[in-house]
Amino acid sequence: MLTAGETTRLTVPLQRCYRVSGRVLTAAGAGVPDVALSYRLEGDNFWPFADVSDADGSFAFHAPPAEMRLTVWDAPQPYLRPQANEATFTVEAHDRNRAPDLVLATGVRQRGRVVDQRGRAVAGASVATLTAQRDYADVVGLSDQAGEFMLPALRGGDTVRLIARKGDAVTAAPVWVKVAEDQEVALVLQKGAGRCVKGRLTLDDGRPVPAPWLRIENGYGPLSSAAPTLIGWIP
């Protein structure tokens, strides 16, 4: 316990760490820069930051000797994190530890277009994907002046559900898409299909929260015209 006016001696034991190096590669063997890595030691639930790969995909960091799980925390577009996103190996008490190569796949950029019921382009519509586990909308982009949008890199052949919204115009139902580079998906907005939900965000004493960021979710039920379909961050 610390006491005011007194000096307390605190001893913090330090453990020696050793150098670990490795590379992040494409399937063709080229280095991938700007990949953020983290690791977890056996028996520990903490995932500290390790390093970011350099121009040729190389990385290096120091860690104590132990069984380690190394993972890709974040990868730049158009690369995807490995499906089995853990490399397990042992860090030994020397500075020549070499991690297994981390190989990233190149994703597919799915194209699409948002239109109204007359086929006219809709600019500024929010486009979102729905997760398979539940109907949670993750906004991935906006349509441009031509109504066109490009999704972040996805795994080719994966199936995703897409919805779009602008004002009270929304897609009547999620559109199922099998991700492919050579196709364009159309999202048709129906005027009046969305519902407006109004509210007020306050502190415990009733004062309004200045400049809040509020994420509105649809919940666990299916998205339809009978339920609110609000997506995105509302300033």
Backbone as numpy.savetxt, mean C-alpha at the origin, in Angstrom:
# Nx Ny Nz CAx CAy CAz Cx Cy Cz
13.06 4.56 40.00 12.22 5.75 40.00 13.09 6.99 40.00
12.75 7.99 39.20 13.52 9.22 39.14 13.01 10.21 40.17
13.95 10.89 40.84 13.61 11.88 41.85 14.17 13.22 41.44
13.35 14.28 41.52 13.78 15.62 41.13 14.99 16.05 41.94
15.98 16.60 41.27 17.18 17.10 41.94 18.25 16.08 42.18
17.98 14.82 41.86 18.97 13.76 42.07 19.46 13.22 40.73
20.68 12.74 40.72 21.25 12.12 39.52 21.08 10.62 39.61
20.48 10.05 38.60 20.25 8.61 38.57 21.11 7.98 37.50
21.83 6.94 37.86 22.68 6.24 36.91 21.86 5.15 36.22
21.90 5.17 34.91 21.16 4.19 34.11 22.13 3.42 33.24
22.11 2.12 33.33 23.00 1.27 32.53 22.18 0.61 31.42
22.61 0.84 30.19 21.93 0.24 29.03 22.90 -0.74 28.36
22.62 -2.04 28.44 23.52 -3.01 27.78 23.41 -2.92 26.27
24.54 -2.92 25.59 24.57 -2.88 24.13 25.02 -4.22 23.57
24.45 -4.60 22.46 24.82 -5.84 21.80 25.53 -5.52 20.50
26.63 -6.20 20.25 27.38 -5.94 19.03 26.59 -6.41 17.82
26.60 -5.58 16.77 25.92 -5.91 15.52 26.95 -6.14 14.42
26.54 -6.90 13.41 27.43 -7.26 12.32 26.79 -6.91 10.98
27.64 -6.69 9.99 27.17 -6.22 8.70 26.45 -7.32 7.92
25.32 -6.94 7.33 24.57 -7.83 6.44 24.40 -7.10 5.11
24.69 -7.76 4.00 24.53 -7.13 2.69 23.74 -8.04 1.77
23.24 -7.48 0.67 22.47 -8.26 -0.28 22.04 -7.40 -1.44
21.18 -7.96 -2.31 20.70 -7.22 -3.48 19.22 -7.49 -3.71
18.55 -6.49 -4.28 17.18 -6.63 -4.75 17.23 -6.65 -6.28
16.64 -7.68 -6.90 16.79 -7.90 -8.34 15.45 -8.08 -9.04
15.46 -7.85 -10.35 14.34 -8.25 -11.19 14.51 -9.72 -11.55
13.49 -10.30 -12.17 13.59 -11.70 -12.59 14.71 -11.89 -13.59
15.07 -10.82 -14.33 16.15 -10.89 -15.32 17.53 -10.66 -14.70
17.59 -10.36 -13.41 18.87 -10.19 -12.73 19.37 -8.77 -12.63
18.56 -7.79 -13.05 18.97 -6.38 -12.93 18.65 -5.86 -11.54
19.49 -4.95 -11.03 19.26 -4.39 -9.71 18.07 -3.45 -9.70
17.34 -3.43 -8.58 16.18 -2.55 -8.41 16.49 -1.52 -7.32
16.57 -0.23 -7.66 16.85 0.79 -6.65 15.60 1.20 -5.87
15.83 1.90 -4.76 14.77 2.56 -3.98 13.77 1.59 -3.37
14.23 0.39 -3.04 13.37 -0.58 -2.36 13.65 -0.51 -0.86
12.62 -0.26 -0.06 12.77 -0.16 1.39 12.66 -1.54 2.02
13.59 -1.85 2.93 13.66 -3.17 3.55 13.52 -3.06 5.06
12.95 -4.08 5.66 12.91 -4.17 7.12 13.19 -5.62 7.51
13.45 -5.86 8.81 13.76 -7.22 9.24 13.17 -7.47 10.62
13.07 -8.76 10.95 12.62 -9.16 12.28 13.52 -10.29 12.78
13.97 -10.15 14.00 14.79 -11.19 14.61 13.90 -12.25 15.23
14.38 -13.48 15.26 13.61 -14.59 15.82 13.23 -14.30 17.27
11.95 -14.46 17.57 11.47 -14.22 18.93 11.13 -12.78 19.22
11.26 -11.90 18.22 10.98 -10.48 18.41 9.86 -10.07 17.45
8.93 -9.26 17.93 7.83 -8.80 17.07 8.08 -7.42 16.48
9.25 -6.87 16.67 9.57 -5.54 16.18 10.21 -5.65 14.80
9.76 -4.81 13.85 10.30 -4.80 12.49 11.07 -3.50 12.27
12.34 -3.42 12.64 13.10 -2.17 12.40 13.43 -1.98 10.92
13.63 -0.72 10.57 14.06 -0.38 9.21 15.47 -0.90 8.98
15.72 -1.46 7.80 17.05 -1.99 7.48 17.81 -1.03 6.57
17.33 -0.83 5.35 18.04 0.02 4.40 17.14 0.23 3.18
17.59 1.11 2.27 16.96 1.30 0.96 17.99 0.93 -0.09
17.61 0.11 -1.05 18.56 -0.34 -2.06 19.07 0.83 -2.90
20.34 0.74 -3.31 20.95 1.83 -4.09 20.74 1.62 -5.59
21.51 2.33 -6.40 21.29 2.34 -7.85 21.39 0.97 -8.49
22.23 0.08 -7.96 22.34 -1.26 -8.56 21.63 -2.33 -7.74
20.73 -1.88 -6.82 19.94 -2.83 -6.04 20.61 -3.33 -4.78
21.82 -2.84 -4.48 22.55 -3.32 -3.30 22.04 -2.65 -2.02
22.11 -3.37 -0.92 21.77 -2.81 0.38 22.72 -3.38 1.43
22.82 -2.70 2.57 23.66 -3.16 3.67 23.16 -2.53 4.96
23.22 -3.29 6.04 22.83 -2.78 7.35 23.51 -3.66 8.41
23.39 -3.29 9.68 23.99 -4.05 10.77 22.90 -4.60 11.68
23.11 -5.82 12.17 22.13 -6.48 13.04 22.87 -7.43 13.98
22.28 -7.75 15.12 22.91 -8.71 16.04 22.83 -10.13 15.49
23.72 -11.01 15.93 23.68 -12.40 15.45 22.42 -13.11 15.93
21.65 -13.62 15.00 20.38 -14.30 15.31 19.74 -14.77 14.02
18.71 -15.58 14.14 17.88 -15.93 13.00 17.11 -14.68 12.58
17.08 -14.39 11.28 16.48 -13.15 10.80 15.50 -13.42 9.68
14.44 -12.60 9.63 13.51 -12.59 8.50 13.60 -11.21 7.86
14.03 -11.18 6.61 14.18 -9.93 5.86 13.02 -9.80 4.90
12.42 -8.62 4.82 11.24 -8.44 3.98 11.31 -7.13 3.21
10.62 -7.09 2.07 10.48 -5.85 1.30 9.33 -5.06 1.89
9.62 -3.89 2.42 8.60 -3.05 3.04 7.85 -2.25 1.98
8.57 -1.72 1.01 7.94 -0.93 -0.03 8.80 -0.99 -1.29
8.15 -1.08 -2.44 8.86 -1.13 -3.72 8.29 -0.08 -4.66
9.14 0.56 -5.48 8.65 1.58 -6.41 7.88 0.94 -7.57
7.01 1.73 -8.18 6.31 1.28 -9.38 7.31 1.05 -10.51
7.13 0.01 -11.34 5.99 -0.90 -11.40 6.28 -2.25 -10.73
7.16 -2.28 -9.74 7.57 -3.55 -9.14 6.62 -3.96 -8.02
6.55 -5.28 -7.80 5.68 -5.85 -6.78 6.52 -6.55 -5.72
6.07 -6.48 -4.49 6.73 -7.24 -3.44 6.59 -8.74 -3.72
7.59 -9.54 -3.35 7.50 -10.98 -3.60 6.27 -11.58 -2.91
5.65 -12.59 -3.52 4.48 -13.23 -2.91 4.86 -13.90 -1.61
6.01 -14.58 -1.58 6.55 -15.10 -0.33 7.55 -14.05 0.16
7.03 -13.04 0.87 7.81 -11.83 1.13 8.66 -11.93 2.40
9.42 -13.03 2.53 10.34 -13.16 3.65 11.53 -14.01 3.22
12.72 -13.50 3.50 13.93 -14.29 3.28 14.51 -14.60 4.67
14.56 -15.87 5.03 15.02 -16.28 6.36 16.46 -16.78 6.28
17.31 -16.26 7.15 18.71 -16.69 7.19 19.28 -16.36 8.56
20.51 -16.79 8.80 21.16 -16.58 10.09 22.25 -15.53 9.98
22.19 -14.54 10.86 23.26 -13.54 10.95 24.31 -14.08 11.92
25.52 -14.24 11.42 26.59 -14.78 12.24 27.51 -13.66 12.71
28.42 -14.00 13.64 29.27 -13.00 14.30 30.49 -12.64 13.44
30.21 -12.10 12.25 31.26 -11.55 11.38 30.60 -10.56 10.43
31.39 -9.83 9.67 30.86 -8.77 8.80 30.73 -9.20 7.34
30.66 -10.52 7.10 30.54 -11.02 5.73 29.20 -11.71 5.49
28.20 -11.37 6.31 26.88 -11.99 6.16 26.23 -11.55 4.84
25.72 -12.53 4.12 25.08 -12.25 2.83 23.63 -12.73 2.87
22.71 -11.79 2.68 21.30 -12.15 2.64 20.95 -12.77 1.30
19.94 -13.65 1.25 19.49 -14.18 -0.05 18.99 -13.04 -0.93
19.18 -13.18 -2.25 18.67 -12.17 -3.17 17.15 -12.07 -3.05
16.64 -10.85 -3.10 15.20 -10.60 -3.09 14.79 -10.28 -4.52
13.95 -11.12 -5.12 13.59 -10.98 -6.54 12.17 -10.43 -6.64
12.04 -9.29 -7.33 10.74 -8.64 -7.50 10.17 -8.92 -8.88
8.86 -9.09 -8.93 8.17 -9.23 -10.21 7.80 -7.84 -10.73
7.65 -7.72 -12.04 7.19 -6.47 -12.64 5.69 -6.55 -12.82
4.98 -5.56 -12.28 3.53 -5.59 -12.32 2.96 -5.11 -13.64
1.66 -5.30 -13.79 0.91 -4.87 -14.98 0.12 -3.62 -14.62
0.15 -2.62 -15.48 -0.60 -1.39 -15.27 -1.93 -1.49 -16.02
-2.98 -1.76 -15.27 -4.31 -1.88 -15.87 -4.86 -0.51 -16.26
-5.31 -0.36 -17.51 -5.89 0.89 -18.00 -7.41 0.84 -17.91
-8.01 2.02 -17.84 -9.47 2.08 -17.80 -9.99 3.46 -18.13
-11.32 3.56 -18.20 -11.96 4.83 -18.55 -13.27 4.94 -17.78
-13.54 6.13 -17.24 -14.79 6.38 -16.53 -15.70 7.18 -17.45
-16.93 6.69 -17.64 -17.90 7.35 -18.53 -19.24 7.44 -17.83
-20.11 8.33 -18.36 -21.47 8.38 -17.85 -22.34 7.42 -18.66
-23.66 7.43 -18.40 -24.54 6.45 -19.05 -24.71 6.71 -20.55
-24.28 7.89 -21.01 -24.32 8.18 -22.43 -22.97 7.91 -23.11
-22.01 7.39 -22.33 -20.71 7.08 -22.89 -19.75 8.25 -22.93
-20.10 9.38 -22.30 -19.24 10.56 -22.29 -18.21 10.45 -21.17
-16.99 10.91 -21.45 -15.90 10.83 -20.47 -16.24 11.64 -19.22
-15.87 11.09 -18.05 -16.06 11.76 -16.77 -14.68 12.03 -16.18
-14.32 13.31 -16.05 -13.03 13.68 -15.47 -13.16 13.86 -13.96
-12.07 13.58 -13.23 -12.04 13.82 -11.79 -12.81 12.82 -10.96
-13.11 11.64 -11.51 -13.80 10.60 -10.74 -12.79 9.81 -9.91
-13.12 9.50 -8.67 -12.28 8.65 -7.83 -12.45 7.20 -8.25
-11.34 6.52 -8.48 -11.36 5.10 -8.83 -10.75 4.32 -7.67
-11.43 3.26 -7.25 -10.97 2.49 -6.09 -11.06 1.01 -6.36
-10.20 0.26 -5.67 -10.27 -1.20 -5.70 -10.91 -1.67 -4.40
-11.57 -2.82 -4.47 -12.17 -3.43 -3.28 -11.38 -4.67 -2.93
-11.06 -4.82 -1.66 -10.29 -5.98 -1.23 -11.16 -7.23 -1.24
-10.50 -8.38 -1.34 -11.24 -9.63 -1.38 -11.81 -9.99 0.00
-11.12 -9.56 1.08 -11.53 -9.96 2.42 -12.86 -9.32 2.82
-13.04 -8.03 2.48 -14.28 -7.34 2.79 -14.39 -6.15 1.84
-15.52 -5.51 1.85 -15.76 -4.42 0.92 -15.14 -3.13 1.43
-13.81 -3.10 1.42 -13.08 -1.90 1.83 -12.52 -1.25 0.58
-12.88 0.01 0.35 -12.48 0.70 -0.87 -11.15 1.41 -0.66
-10.18 1.10 -1.51 -8.86 1.72 -1.45 -8.69 2.58 -2.70
-8.74 3.90 -2.54 -8.66 4.80 -3.69 -7.28 4.69 -4.35
-7.27 4.48 -5.66 -6.01 4.29 -6.38 -5.74 5.36 -7.43
-6.69 6.25 -7.67 -6.42 7.29 -8.64 -7.66 8.07 -9.04
-7.44 9.06 -9.91 -8.52 9.88 -10.46 -8.50 9.79 -11.98
-9.67 9.89 -12.57 -9.73 9.92 -14.02 -9.29 11.29 -14.53
-8.63 11.32 -15.71 -8.16 12.58 -16.27 -9.24 13.22 -17.14
-8.86 14.25 -17.90 -9.84 14.98 -18.71 -10.52 14.09 -19.74
-9.84 13.05 -20.18 -10.43 12.12 -21.15 -11.17 10.98 -20.46
-11.28 11.06 -19.11 -11.93 10.00 -18.36 -11.04 8.79 -18.11
-9.78 8.86 -18.54 -8.89 7.71 -18.45 -8.16 7.65 -17.11
-7.84 6.45 -16.68 -7.07 6.25 -15.46 -6.13 5.06 -15.65
-5.11 5.00 -14.81 -4.14 3.90 -14.84 -3.95 3.42 -13.41
-4.20 2.15 -13.16 -4.05 1.60 -11.82 -2.58 1.41 -11.47
-2.25 1.44 -10.18 -0.89 1.06 -9.77 -0.60 -0.38 -10.21
0.67 -0.74 -10.22 1.07 -2.07 -10.69 0.35 -3.17 -9.91
-0.20 -4.13 -10.65 -0.88 -5.28 -10.08 -0.28 -6.54 -10.69
-0.56 -7.66 -10.06 -0.05 -8.93 -10.58 -0.91 -9.38 -11.75
-0.29 -9.59 -12.92 -1.02 -10.02 -14.10 -1.80 -11.28 -13.85
-3.07 -11.31 -14.26 -3.92 -12.47 -14.05 -4.73 -12.41 -12.78
-4.37 -11.53 -11.82 -5.16 -11.36 -10.61 -6.52 -10.76 -10.96
-7.51 -11.04 -10.14 -8.84 -10.48 -10.33 -9.08 -9.41 -9.27
-9.49 -8.23 -9.70 -9.80 -7.14 -8.77 -11.21 -6.62 -9.05
-11.78 -5.95 -8.07 -13.08 -5.31 -8.24 -12.87 -3.81 -8.21
-13.44 -3.11 -9.16 -13.26 -1.66 -9.27 -14.59 -0.94 -9.10
-14.53 0.21 -8.45 -15.68 1.10 -8.38 -15.18 2.51 -8.67
-16.10 3.40 -9.04 -15.75 4.79 -9.30 -16.87 5.67 -8.77
-16.51 6.93 -8.48 -17.50 7.86 -7.94 -17.10 9.29 -8.27
-18.13 10.09 -8.58 -17.97 11.54 -8.66 -19.28 12.16 -8.21
-19.22 12.89 -7.09 -20.44 13.45 -6.53 -21.41 12.34 -6.17
-22.68 12.46 -6.63 -23.66 11.43 -6.33 -23.77 10.39 -7.45
-22.84 10.45 -8.41 -22.79 9.46 -9.49 -21.77 8.39 -9.15
-22.20 7.14 -9.12 -21.32 6.03 -8.77 -21.58 4.86 -9.73
-20.66 3.90 -9.72 -20.91 2.65 -10.43 -22.00 1.89 -9.68
-22.97 1.34 -10.41 -24.09 0.66 -9.77 -23.64 -0.57 -8.99
-22.56 -1.20 -9.44 -22.02 -2.39 -8.77 -20.53 -2.47 -9.10
-19.74 -3.15 -8.25 -18.32 -3.31 -8.56 -18.13 -4.04 -9.89
-17.10 -3.65 -10.62 -16.77 -4.27 -11.91 -15.60 -5.23 -11.69
-15.81 -6.49 -12.03 -14.77 -7.50 -11.88 -13.83 -7.43 -13.08
-12.54 -7.37 -12.80 -11.54 -7.22 -13.86 -10.42 -8.23 -13.62
-10.08 -8.99 -14.67 -8.88 -9.82 -14.64 -7.75 -9.00 -15.23
-6.75 -8.70 -14.42 -5.71 -7.74 -14.78 -4.94 -8.21 -16.02
-4.92 -7.35 -17.03 -4.19 -7.64 -18.27 -3.77 -6.32 -18.89
-2.55 -6.29 -19.45 -1.98 -5.05 -19.98 -2.64 -4.61 -21.29
-3.20 -5.56 -22.04 -3.70 -5.26 -23.38 -5.20 -5.01 -23.41
-5.81 -4.67 -22.28 -7.24 -4.40 -22.27 -7.54 -3.11 -21.53
-8.69 -2.52 -21.82 -9.15 -1.32 -21.13 -10.52 -1.61 -20.55
-10.70 -1.30 -19.27 -11.97 -1.54 -18.61 -12.76 -0.24 -18.54
-14.08 -0.33 -18.70 -14.94 0.84 -18.64 -15.75 0.82 -17.34
-15.74 1.94 -16.63 -16.55 2.10 -15.43 -17.64 3.13 -15.73
-18.90 2.70 -15.63 -20.03 3.55 -15.99 -20.67 4.11 -14.73
-20.73 5.44 -14.64 -21.35 6.10 -13.49 -22.83 6.32 -13.73
-23.63 6.08 -12.68 -25.07 6.32 -12.74 -25.41 7.49 -11.84
-26.00 8.52 -12.40 -26.38 9.71 -11.65 -27.42 9.36 -10.59
-27.17 9.85 -9.35 -28.12 9.64 -8.28 -28.03 8.29 -7.60
-27.08 7.44 -8.03 -26.97 6.11 -7.43 -26.26 6.16 -6.08
-25.53 7.25 -5.81 -24.84 7.38 -4.53 -25.70 8.10 -3.52
-25.35 7.97 -2.26 -26.07 8.65 -1.20 -25.16 9.64 -0.50
-25.71 10.73 -0.08 -24.93 11.75 0.61 -25.06 11.56 2.12
-23.95 11.45 2.80 -23.92 11.33 4.26 -23.23 12.56 4.82
-23.94 13.30 5.65 -23.37 14.50 6.24 -23.12 14.29 7.73
-22.11 14.96 8.24 -21.81 14.83 9.66 -20.92 15.96 10.13
-20.54 15.91 11.39 -19.71 16.95 11.98 -18.74 16.28 12.94
-17.46 16.59 12.79 -16.43 16.00 13.64 -16.05 17.00 14.72
-16.22 16.61 16.00 -15.96 17.52 17.11 -15.08 16.86 18.16
-14.54 17.70 19.03 -13.82 17.23 20.21 -14.83 16.85 21.29
-14.32 16.31 22.43 -15.21 15.88 23.50 -16.06 17.03 24.03
-15.52 18.27 23.99 -16.27 19.41 24.53 -17.17 20.07 23.49
-17.29 19.46 22.32 -18.19 19.98 21.32 -17.57 20.94 20.32
-16.33 21.34 20.55 -15.68 22.24 19.61 -15.33 21.50 18.32
-15.47 22.16 17.16 -15.14 21.50 15.89 -13.65 21.22 15.79
-13.31 20.12 15.13 -11.91 19.76 14.91 -11.40 20.57 13.73
-10.33 21.37 13.91 -9.83 22.18 12.79 -9.15 21.33 11.74
-9.53 21.53 10.49 -8.91 20.89 9.32 -8.70 19.39 9.53
-9.75 18.62 9.83 -9.56 17.18 10.07 -9.38 16.42 8.77
-8.79 15.23 8.90 -8.79 14.28 7.79 -9.62 13.09 8.25
-10.67 12.80 7.49 -11.62 11.78 7.91 -11.72 10.72 6.83
-11.46 9.47 7.20 -11.62 8.38 6.24 -12.96 7.72 6.49
-13.79 7.64 5.46 -15.12 7.06 5.58 -15.12 5.72 4.88
-15.51 4.67 5.60 -15.53 3.33 5.05 -16.97 2.87 4.90
-17.17 1.93 4.00 -18.51 1.41 3.78 -18.88 0.36 4.82
-17.91 -0.20 5.49 -18.18 -1.24 6.47 -18.01 -2.62 5.89
-18.64 -3.62 6.50 -18.41 -5.00 6.10 -19.47 -5.54 5.13
-20.53 -4.79 4.91 -21.57 -5.26 4.01 -21.21 -5.03 2.56
-21.94 -5.65 1.63 -21.64 -5.47 0.20 -21.98 -4.05 -0.25
-21.17 -3.52 -1.16 -21.44 -2.20 -1.72 -22.57 -2.31 -2.74
-23.55 -1.46 -2.60 -24.65 -1.43 -3.56 -25.30 -0.06 -3.51
-26.30 0.15 -4.36 -26.98 1.45 -4.36 -27.82 1.62 -3.10
-28.00 0.55 -2.34 -28.80 0.64 -1.11 -27.96 0.99 0.11
-26.62 1.10 -0.10 -25.74 1.42 1.02 -24.83 2.57 0.62
-24.37 3.36 1.58 -23.45 4.45 1.25 -22.20 3.91 0.57
-21.77 4.55 -0.49 -20.56 4.13 -1.20 -19.58 5.29 -1.22
-19.08 5.63 -0.06 -18.17 6.75 0.08 -16.75 6.23 0.03
-15.94 6.86 -0.80 -14.55 6.41 -0.92 -13.61 7.59 -0.80
-12.48 7.35 -0.17 -11.42 8.36 -0.19 -11.27 9.12 1.10
-10.36 10.06 1.04 -10.08 10.94 2.17 -10.85 12.23 1.99
-11.60 12.61 3.00 -12.45 13.80 2.91 -11.81 14.94 3.70
-11.32 16.03 3.07 -10.70 17.11 3.82 -11.75 17.94 4.55
